[in-house]
Short mmCIF file of C-alpha atoms and ligand atoms in Angstrom, two decimals:
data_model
loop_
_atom_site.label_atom_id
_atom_site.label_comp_id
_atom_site.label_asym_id
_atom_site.label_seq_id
_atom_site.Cartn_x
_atom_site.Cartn_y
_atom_site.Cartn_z
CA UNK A 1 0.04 19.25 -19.27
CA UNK A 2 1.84 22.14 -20.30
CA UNK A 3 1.01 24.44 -17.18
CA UNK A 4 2.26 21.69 -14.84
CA UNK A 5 5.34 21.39 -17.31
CA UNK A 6 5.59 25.21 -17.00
CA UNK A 7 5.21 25.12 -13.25
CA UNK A 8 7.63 22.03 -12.49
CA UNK A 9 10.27 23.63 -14.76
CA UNK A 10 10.06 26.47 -12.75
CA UNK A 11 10.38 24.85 -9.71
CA UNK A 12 6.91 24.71 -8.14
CA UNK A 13 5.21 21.69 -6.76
CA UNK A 14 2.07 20.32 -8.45
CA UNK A 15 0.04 17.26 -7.68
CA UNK A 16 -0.67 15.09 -10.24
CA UNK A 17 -2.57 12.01 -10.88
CA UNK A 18 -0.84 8.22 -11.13
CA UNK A 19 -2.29 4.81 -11.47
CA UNK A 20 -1.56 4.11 -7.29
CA UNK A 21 -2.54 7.43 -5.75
CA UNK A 22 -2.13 10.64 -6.32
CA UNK A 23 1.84 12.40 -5.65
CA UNK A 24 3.72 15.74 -4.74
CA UNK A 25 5.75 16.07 -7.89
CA UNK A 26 8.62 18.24 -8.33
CA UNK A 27 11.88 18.50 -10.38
CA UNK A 28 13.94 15.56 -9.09
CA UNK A 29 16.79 17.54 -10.16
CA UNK A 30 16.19 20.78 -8.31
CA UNK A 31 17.24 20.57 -4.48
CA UNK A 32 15.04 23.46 -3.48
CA UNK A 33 11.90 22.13 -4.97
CA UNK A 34 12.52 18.66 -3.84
CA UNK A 35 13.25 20.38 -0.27
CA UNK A 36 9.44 22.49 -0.70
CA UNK A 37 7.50 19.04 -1.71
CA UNK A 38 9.23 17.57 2.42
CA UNK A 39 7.89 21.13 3.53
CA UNK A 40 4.30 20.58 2.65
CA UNK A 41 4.26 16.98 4.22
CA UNK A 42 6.11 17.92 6.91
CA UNK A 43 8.29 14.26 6.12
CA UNK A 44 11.37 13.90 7.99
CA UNK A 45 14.54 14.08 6.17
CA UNK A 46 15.28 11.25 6.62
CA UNK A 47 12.77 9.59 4.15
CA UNK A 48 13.65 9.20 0.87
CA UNK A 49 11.15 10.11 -2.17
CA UNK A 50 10.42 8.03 -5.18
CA UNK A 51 11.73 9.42 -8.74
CA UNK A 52 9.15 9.19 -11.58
CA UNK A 53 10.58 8.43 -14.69
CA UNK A 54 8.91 8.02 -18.59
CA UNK A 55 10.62 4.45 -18.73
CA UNK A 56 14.16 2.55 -18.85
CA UNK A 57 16.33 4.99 -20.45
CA UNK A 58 15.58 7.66 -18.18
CA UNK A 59 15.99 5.64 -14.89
CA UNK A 60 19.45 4.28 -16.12
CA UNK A 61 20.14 7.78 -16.11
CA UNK A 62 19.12 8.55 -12.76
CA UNK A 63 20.69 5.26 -11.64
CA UNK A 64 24.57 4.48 -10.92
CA UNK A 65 24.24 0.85 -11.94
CA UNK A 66 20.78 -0.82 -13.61
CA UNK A 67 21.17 -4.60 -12.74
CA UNK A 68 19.81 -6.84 -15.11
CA UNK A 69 16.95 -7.96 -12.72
CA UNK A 70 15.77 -4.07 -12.81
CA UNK A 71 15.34 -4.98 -16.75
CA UNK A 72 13.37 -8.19 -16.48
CA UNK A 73 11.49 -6.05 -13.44
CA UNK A 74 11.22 -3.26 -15.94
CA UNK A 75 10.14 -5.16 -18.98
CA UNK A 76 7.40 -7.32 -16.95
CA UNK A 77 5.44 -4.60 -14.52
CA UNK A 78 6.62 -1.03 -16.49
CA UNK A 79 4.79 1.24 -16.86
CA UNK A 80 3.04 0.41 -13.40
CA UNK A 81 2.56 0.27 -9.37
CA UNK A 82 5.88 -1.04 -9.01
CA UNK A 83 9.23 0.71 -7.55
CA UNK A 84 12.60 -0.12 -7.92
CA UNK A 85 15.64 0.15 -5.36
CA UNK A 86 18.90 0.76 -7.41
CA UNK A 87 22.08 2.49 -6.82
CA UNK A 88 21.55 6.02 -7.04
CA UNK A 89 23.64 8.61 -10.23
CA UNK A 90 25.73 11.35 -8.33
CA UNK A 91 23.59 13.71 -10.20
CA UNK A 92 20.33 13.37 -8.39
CA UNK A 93 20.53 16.09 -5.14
CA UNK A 94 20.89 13.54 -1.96
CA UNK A 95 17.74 15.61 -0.79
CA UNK A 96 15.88 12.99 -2.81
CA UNK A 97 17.17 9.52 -1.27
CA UNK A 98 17.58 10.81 2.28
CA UNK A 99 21.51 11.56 1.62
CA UNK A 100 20.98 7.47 0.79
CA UNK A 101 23.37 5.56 -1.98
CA UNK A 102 20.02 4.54 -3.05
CA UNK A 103 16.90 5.93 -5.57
CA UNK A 104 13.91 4.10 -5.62
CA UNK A 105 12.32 4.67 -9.81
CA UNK A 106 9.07 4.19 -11.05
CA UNK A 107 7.28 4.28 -14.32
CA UNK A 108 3.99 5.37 -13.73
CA UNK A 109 1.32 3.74 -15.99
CA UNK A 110 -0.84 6.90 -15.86
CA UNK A 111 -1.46 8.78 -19.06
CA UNK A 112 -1.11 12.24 -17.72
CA UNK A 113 1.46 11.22 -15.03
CA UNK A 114 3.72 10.17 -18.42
CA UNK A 115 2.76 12.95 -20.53
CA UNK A 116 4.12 15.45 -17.99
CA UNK A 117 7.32 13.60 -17.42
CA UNK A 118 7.37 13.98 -21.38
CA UNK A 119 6.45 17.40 -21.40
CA UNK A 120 9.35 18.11 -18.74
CA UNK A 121 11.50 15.74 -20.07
CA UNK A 122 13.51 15.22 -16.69
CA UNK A 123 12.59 13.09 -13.85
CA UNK A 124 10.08 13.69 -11.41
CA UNK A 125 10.38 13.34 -7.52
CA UNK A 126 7.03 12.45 -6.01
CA UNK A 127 5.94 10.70 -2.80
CA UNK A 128 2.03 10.01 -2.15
CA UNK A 129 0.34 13.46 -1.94
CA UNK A 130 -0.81 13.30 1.59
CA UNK A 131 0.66 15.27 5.03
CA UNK A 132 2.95 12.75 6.67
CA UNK A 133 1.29 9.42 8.32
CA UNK A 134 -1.87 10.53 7.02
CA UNK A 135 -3.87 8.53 4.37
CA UNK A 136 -2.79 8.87 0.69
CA UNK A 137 -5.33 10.48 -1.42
CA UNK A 138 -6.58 8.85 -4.55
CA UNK A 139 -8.67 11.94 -6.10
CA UNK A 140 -8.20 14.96 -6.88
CA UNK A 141 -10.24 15.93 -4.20
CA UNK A 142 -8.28 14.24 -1.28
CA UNK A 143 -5.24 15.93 -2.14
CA UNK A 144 -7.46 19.60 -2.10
CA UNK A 145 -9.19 19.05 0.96
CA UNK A 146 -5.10 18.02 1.99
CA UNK A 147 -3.54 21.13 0.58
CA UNK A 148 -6.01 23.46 -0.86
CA UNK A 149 -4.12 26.58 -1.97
CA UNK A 150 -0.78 25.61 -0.74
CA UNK A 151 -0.67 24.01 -4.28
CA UNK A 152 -0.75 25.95 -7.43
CA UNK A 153 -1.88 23.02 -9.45
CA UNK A 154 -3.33 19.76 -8.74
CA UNK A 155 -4.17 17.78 -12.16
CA UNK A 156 -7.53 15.50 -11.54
CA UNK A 157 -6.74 12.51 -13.50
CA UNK A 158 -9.73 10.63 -11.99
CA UNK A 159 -9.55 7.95 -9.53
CA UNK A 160 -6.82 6.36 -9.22
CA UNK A 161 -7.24 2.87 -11.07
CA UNK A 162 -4.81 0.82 -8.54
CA UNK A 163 -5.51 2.22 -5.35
CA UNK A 164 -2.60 1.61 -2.87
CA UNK A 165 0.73 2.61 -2.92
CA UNK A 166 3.11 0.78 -5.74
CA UNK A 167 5.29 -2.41 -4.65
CA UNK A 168 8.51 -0.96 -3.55
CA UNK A 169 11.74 -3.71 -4.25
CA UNK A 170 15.38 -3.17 -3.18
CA UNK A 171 17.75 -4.54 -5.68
CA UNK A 172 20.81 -3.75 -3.81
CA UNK A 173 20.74 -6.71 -2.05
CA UNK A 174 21.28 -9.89 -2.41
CA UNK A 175 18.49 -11.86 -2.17
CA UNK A 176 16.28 -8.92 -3.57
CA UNK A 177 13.51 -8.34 -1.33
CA UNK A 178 10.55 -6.64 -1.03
CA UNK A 179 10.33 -2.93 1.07
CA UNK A 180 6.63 -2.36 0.86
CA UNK A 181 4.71 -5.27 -0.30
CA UNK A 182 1.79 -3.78 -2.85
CA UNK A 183 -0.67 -5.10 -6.10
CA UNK A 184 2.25 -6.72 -7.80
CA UNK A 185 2.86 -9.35 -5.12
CA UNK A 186 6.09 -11.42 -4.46
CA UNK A 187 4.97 -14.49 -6.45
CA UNK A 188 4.65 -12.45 -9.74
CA UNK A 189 8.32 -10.92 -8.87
CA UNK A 190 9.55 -14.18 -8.50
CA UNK A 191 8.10 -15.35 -11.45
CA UNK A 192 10.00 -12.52 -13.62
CA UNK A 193 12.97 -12.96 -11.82
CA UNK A 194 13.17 -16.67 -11.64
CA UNK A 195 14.35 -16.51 -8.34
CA UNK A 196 13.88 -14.71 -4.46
CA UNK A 197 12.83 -14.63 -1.37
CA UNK A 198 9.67 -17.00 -0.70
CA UNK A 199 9.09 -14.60 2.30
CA UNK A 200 7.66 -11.20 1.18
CA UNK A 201 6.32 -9.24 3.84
CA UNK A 202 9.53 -7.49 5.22
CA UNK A 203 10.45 -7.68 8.37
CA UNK A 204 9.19 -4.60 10.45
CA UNK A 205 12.01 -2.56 11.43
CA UNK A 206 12.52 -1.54 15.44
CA UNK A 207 12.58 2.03 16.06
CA UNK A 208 15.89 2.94 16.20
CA UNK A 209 16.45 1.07 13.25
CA UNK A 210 18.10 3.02 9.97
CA UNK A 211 15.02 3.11 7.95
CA UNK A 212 15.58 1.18 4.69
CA UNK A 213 12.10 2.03 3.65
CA UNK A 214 9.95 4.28 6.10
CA UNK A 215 7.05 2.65 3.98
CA UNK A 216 7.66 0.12 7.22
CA UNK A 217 7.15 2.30 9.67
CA UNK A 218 3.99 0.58 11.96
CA UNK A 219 2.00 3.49 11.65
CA UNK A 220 1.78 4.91 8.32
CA UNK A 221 -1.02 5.06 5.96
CA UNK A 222 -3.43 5.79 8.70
CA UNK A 223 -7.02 7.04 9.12
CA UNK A 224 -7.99 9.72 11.96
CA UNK A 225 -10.36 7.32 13.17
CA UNK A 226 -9.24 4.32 15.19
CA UNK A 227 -9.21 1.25 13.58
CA UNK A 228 -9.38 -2.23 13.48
CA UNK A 229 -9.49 -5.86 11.28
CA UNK A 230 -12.28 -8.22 12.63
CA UNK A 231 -13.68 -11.29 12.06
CA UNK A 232 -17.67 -11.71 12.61
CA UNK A 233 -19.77 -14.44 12.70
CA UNK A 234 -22.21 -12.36 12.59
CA UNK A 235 -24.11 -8.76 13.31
CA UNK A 236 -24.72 -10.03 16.75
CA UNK A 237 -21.12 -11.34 17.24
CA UNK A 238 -19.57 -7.91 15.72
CA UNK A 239 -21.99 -5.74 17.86
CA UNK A 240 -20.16 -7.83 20.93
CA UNK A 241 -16.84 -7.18 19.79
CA UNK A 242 -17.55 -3.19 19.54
CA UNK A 243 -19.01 -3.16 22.86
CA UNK A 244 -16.28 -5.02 24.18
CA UNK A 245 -13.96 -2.15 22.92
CA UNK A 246 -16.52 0.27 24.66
CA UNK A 247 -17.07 1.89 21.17
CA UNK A 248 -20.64 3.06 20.28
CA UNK A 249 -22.47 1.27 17.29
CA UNK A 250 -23.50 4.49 15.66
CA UNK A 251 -19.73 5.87 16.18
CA UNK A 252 -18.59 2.50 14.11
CA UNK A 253 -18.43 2.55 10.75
CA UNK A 254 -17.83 -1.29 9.18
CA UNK A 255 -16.19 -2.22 6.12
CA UNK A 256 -17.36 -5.15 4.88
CA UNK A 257 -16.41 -8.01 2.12
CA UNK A 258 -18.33 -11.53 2.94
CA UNK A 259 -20.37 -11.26 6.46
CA UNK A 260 -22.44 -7.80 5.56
CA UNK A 261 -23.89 -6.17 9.00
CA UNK A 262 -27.86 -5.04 8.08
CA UNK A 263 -28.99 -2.86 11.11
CA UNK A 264 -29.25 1.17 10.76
CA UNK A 265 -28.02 1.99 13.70
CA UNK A 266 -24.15 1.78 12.71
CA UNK A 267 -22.85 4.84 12.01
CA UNK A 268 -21.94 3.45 8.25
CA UNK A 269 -21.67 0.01 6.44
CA UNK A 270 -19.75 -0.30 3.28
CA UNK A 271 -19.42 -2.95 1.06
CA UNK A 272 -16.39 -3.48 -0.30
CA UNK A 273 -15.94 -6.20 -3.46
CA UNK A 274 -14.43 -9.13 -2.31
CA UNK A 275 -11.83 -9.35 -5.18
CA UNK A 276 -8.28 -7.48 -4.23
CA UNK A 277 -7.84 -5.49 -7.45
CA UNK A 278 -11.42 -4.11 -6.69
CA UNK A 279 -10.84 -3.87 -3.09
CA UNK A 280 -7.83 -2.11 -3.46
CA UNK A 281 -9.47 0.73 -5.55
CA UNK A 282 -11.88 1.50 -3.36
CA UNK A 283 -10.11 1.12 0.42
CA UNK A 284 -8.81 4.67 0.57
CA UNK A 285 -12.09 6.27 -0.87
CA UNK A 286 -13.65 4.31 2.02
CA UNK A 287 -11.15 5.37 4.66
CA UNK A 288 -11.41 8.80 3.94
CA UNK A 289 -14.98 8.73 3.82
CA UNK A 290 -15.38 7.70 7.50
CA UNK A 291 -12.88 10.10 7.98
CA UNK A 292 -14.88 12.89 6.63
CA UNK A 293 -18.05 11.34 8.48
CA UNK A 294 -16.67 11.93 11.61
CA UNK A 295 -16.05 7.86 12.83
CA UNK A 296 -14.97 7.03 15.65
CA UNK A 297 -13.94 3.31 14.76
CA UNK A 298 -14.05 2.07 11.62
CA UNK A 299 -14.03 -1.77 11.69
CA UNK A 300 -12.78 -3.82 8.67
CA UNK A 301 -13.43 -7.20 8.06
CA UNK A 302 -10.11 -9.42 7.77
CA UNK A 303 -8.73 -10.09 4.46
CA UNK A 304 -7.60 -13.29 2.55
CA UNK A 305 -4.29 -14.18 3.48
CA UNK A 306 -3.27 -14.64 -0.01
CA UNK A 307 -0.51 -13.38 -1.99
CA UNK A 308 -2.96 -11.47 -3.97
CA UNK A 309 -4.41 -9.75 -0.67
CA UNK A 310 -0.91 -8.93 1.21
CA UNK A 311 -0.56 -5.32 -0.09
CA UNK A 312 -3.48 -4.50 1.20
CA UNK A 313 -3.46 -6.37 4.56
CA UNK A 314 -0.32 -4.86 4.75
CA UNK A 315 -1.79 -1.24 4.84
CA UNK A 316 -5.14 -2.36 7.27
CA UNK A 317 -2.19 -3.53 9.54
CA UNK A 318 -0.38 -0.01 9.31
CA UNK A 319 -3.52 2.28 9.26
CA UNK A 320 -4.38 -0.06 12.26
CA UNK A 321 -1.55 0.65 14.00
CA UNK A 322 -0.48 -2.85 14.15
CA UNK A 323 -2.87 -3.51 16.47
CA UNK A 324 -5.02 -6.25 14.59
O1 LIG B 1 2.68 4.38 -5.56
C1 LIG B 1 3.58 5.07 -5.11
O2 LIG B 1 4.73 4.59 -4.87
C2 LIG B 1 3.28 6.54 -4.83
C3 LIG B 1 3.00 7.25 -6.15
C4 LIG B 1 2.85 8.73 -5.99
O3 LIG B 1 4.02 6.95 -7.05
N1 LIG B 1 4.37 7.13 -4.13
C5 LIG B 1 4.63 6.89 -2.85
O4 LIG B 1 5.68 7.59 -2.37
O5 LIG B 1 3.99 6.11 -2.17
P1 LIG B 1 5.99 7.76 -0.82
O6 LIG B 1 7.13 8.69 -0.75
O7 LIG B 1 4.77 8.13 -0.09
O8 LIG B 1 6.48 6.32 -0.43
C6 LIG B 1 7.68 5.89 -0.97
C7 LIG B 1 8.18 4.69 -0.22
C8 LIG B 1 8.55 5.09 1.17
O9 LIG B 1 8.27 4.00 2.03
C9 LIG B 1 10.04 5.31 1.04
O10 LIG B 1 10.71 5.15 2.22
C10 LIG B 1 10.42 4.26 0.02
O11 LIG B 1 9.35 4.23 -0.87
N2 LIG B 1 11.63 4.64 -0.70
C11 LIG B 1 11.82 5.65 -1.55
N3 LIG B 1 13.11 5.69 -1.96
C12 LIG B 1 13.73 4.67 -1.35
C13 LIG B 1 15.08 4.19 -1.33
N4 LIG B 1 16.04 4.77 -2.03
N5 LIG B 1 15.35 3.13 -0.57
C14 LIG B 1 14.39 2.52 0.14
N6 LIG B 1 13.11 2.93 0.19
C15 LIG B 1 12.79 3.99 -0.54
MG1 LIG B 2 3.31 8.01 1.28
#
């Protein structure tokens, strides 16, 4: 904790551990080390980063207004995977909201994650600690084989317990809604806030729209591998459906909840618990895995289209390219 206090004070960026995936933290408050964490991504400018804070009081200083629905958001899901869209304090460089009259704050219910915002004792800019549209890493080891050396620390705080990116909610308008839908889903929002949108999948934005959270952007979160969400009868019926695509069994890797494929020949079968706090902790270990395993598809079996679920059909639609 204190060498990645050490390092962030100094300016350096250092990866380190939270409950959703692992980030690219630097001193929210230093322009040039803000500007070096967009360097190693290669992220546009135009996307804004998510400030890490150790709880209320800090983010009502990083914030130029803290509506009371940020309180009741605060009080119910902080610390944790959720991320709120306030009116940004002058103070913050614009290099961390895009140039945006917006910041997007977190409390991250991490142990280490808070003990080095405590140890630094300012806020922390981080966004997921992965190279742009690539798949967020949730070791210690995804962000290595991501950035290796370029990094001067990366602090393994295990496997990240969550598993997709946090909620993200914008609070500046009026009905609030919901940027990036994630584990804490609109119905458990709605219930703190005791009112909101009944719709809470945002709207995807056209490409020459301004981008109120890039999070929406159709491909994002995305394996190398070409994929796609299925529904199977069968191993018979799904072998049909990858030979319709012209894909090669043994170049398919499946990812599987309910209907389980038994043959050897695929190139990989995982089974993934059919319960969507489980399933979200493993997806991105199991994406990166056929990554590293060379697949050429990697087919995932559809997901409950329940509240509970939407996060995470949310990214299979993204990493699919919104093909499925
Ligand atoms: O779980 C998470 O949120 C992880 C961990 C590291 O905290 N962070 C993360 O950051 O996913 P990033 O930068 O990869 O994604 C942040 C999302 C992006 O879609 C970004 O556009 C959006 O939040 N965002 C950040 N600030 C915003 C703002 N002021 N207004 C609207 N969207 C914002
Ligand atoms: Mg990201």
């Amino acid at each position: 904790m204190q060498r990645a206090g050490e390092l962030l004070r100094a300016g350096e960026v250092v990866a380190l551990p939270t409950e959703t995936v692992y980030g690219l933290a630097a001193d929210a408050r230093n322009e040039r080390a803000v500007a070096r964490i967009f360097e190693l991504k290669g992220r546009p400018a135009h996307n804004p980063i998510i400030v890490h804070v150790s709880g209320v009081e800090m983010a009502r200083r990083c914030a130029a207004e803290w509506p009371e629905a940020a309180d009741r958001l605060a009080a119910a899901f902080w610390p944790g995977p959720l991320t709120l869209v306030v009116p940004r304090a002058s103070a913050l460089p614009g290099i961390v909201t895009a140039g945006g009259p917006t910041v997007g704050l977190r409390s991250s219910a991490h142990p280490l994650m808070h003990a080095v915002i405590r140890e630094c004792g300012f806020p922390l800019a981080a966004p997921s600690a992965n190279r742009a549209n690539q798949l967020s890493p949730t070791t210690a080891l995804h962000v290595e084989s991501a950035f290796g050396a370029q990094l001067p620390l990366i602090v393994d705080g295990g496997a990240c317990q969550v598993g997709i990116e946090s909620t993200v909610v914008d609070l500046t308008v009026s009905p609030w809604r919901v940027l990036r839908p994630g584990m804490i889903h609109g119905g458990a929002l709605r219930a703190a806030l005791g009112s909101g949108p009944v719709d809470e999948i945002a709207p995807q934005p056209g490409p020459d729209d301004v981008l109120r959270s890039p999070g929406q952007l159709k491909t994002h979160y995305a394996p190398r591998a070409k994929l796609l969400v299925r529904t199977w009868r069968d191993e018979a019926d799904l072998k049909a459906q990858v030979a319709a695509l012209e894909g090669r069994v043994g170049g398919c890797f499946v990812l599987a909840h309910t209907v389980i494929p038994s043959g050897s020949e695929w190139g990989g079968i995982s089974v993934i618990p059919h319960d969507p706090e489980a399933y979200a902790r493993a997806l991105y270990g199991e994406l990166h895995r056929c990554d590293a395993a060379g697949a050429e598809w990697i087919v995932v079996e559809t997901v409950p289209d329940e509240p509970e679920w939407h996060g995470i059909a949310d990214r299979l639609r993204r990493a699919s390219g919104g093909q499925s």
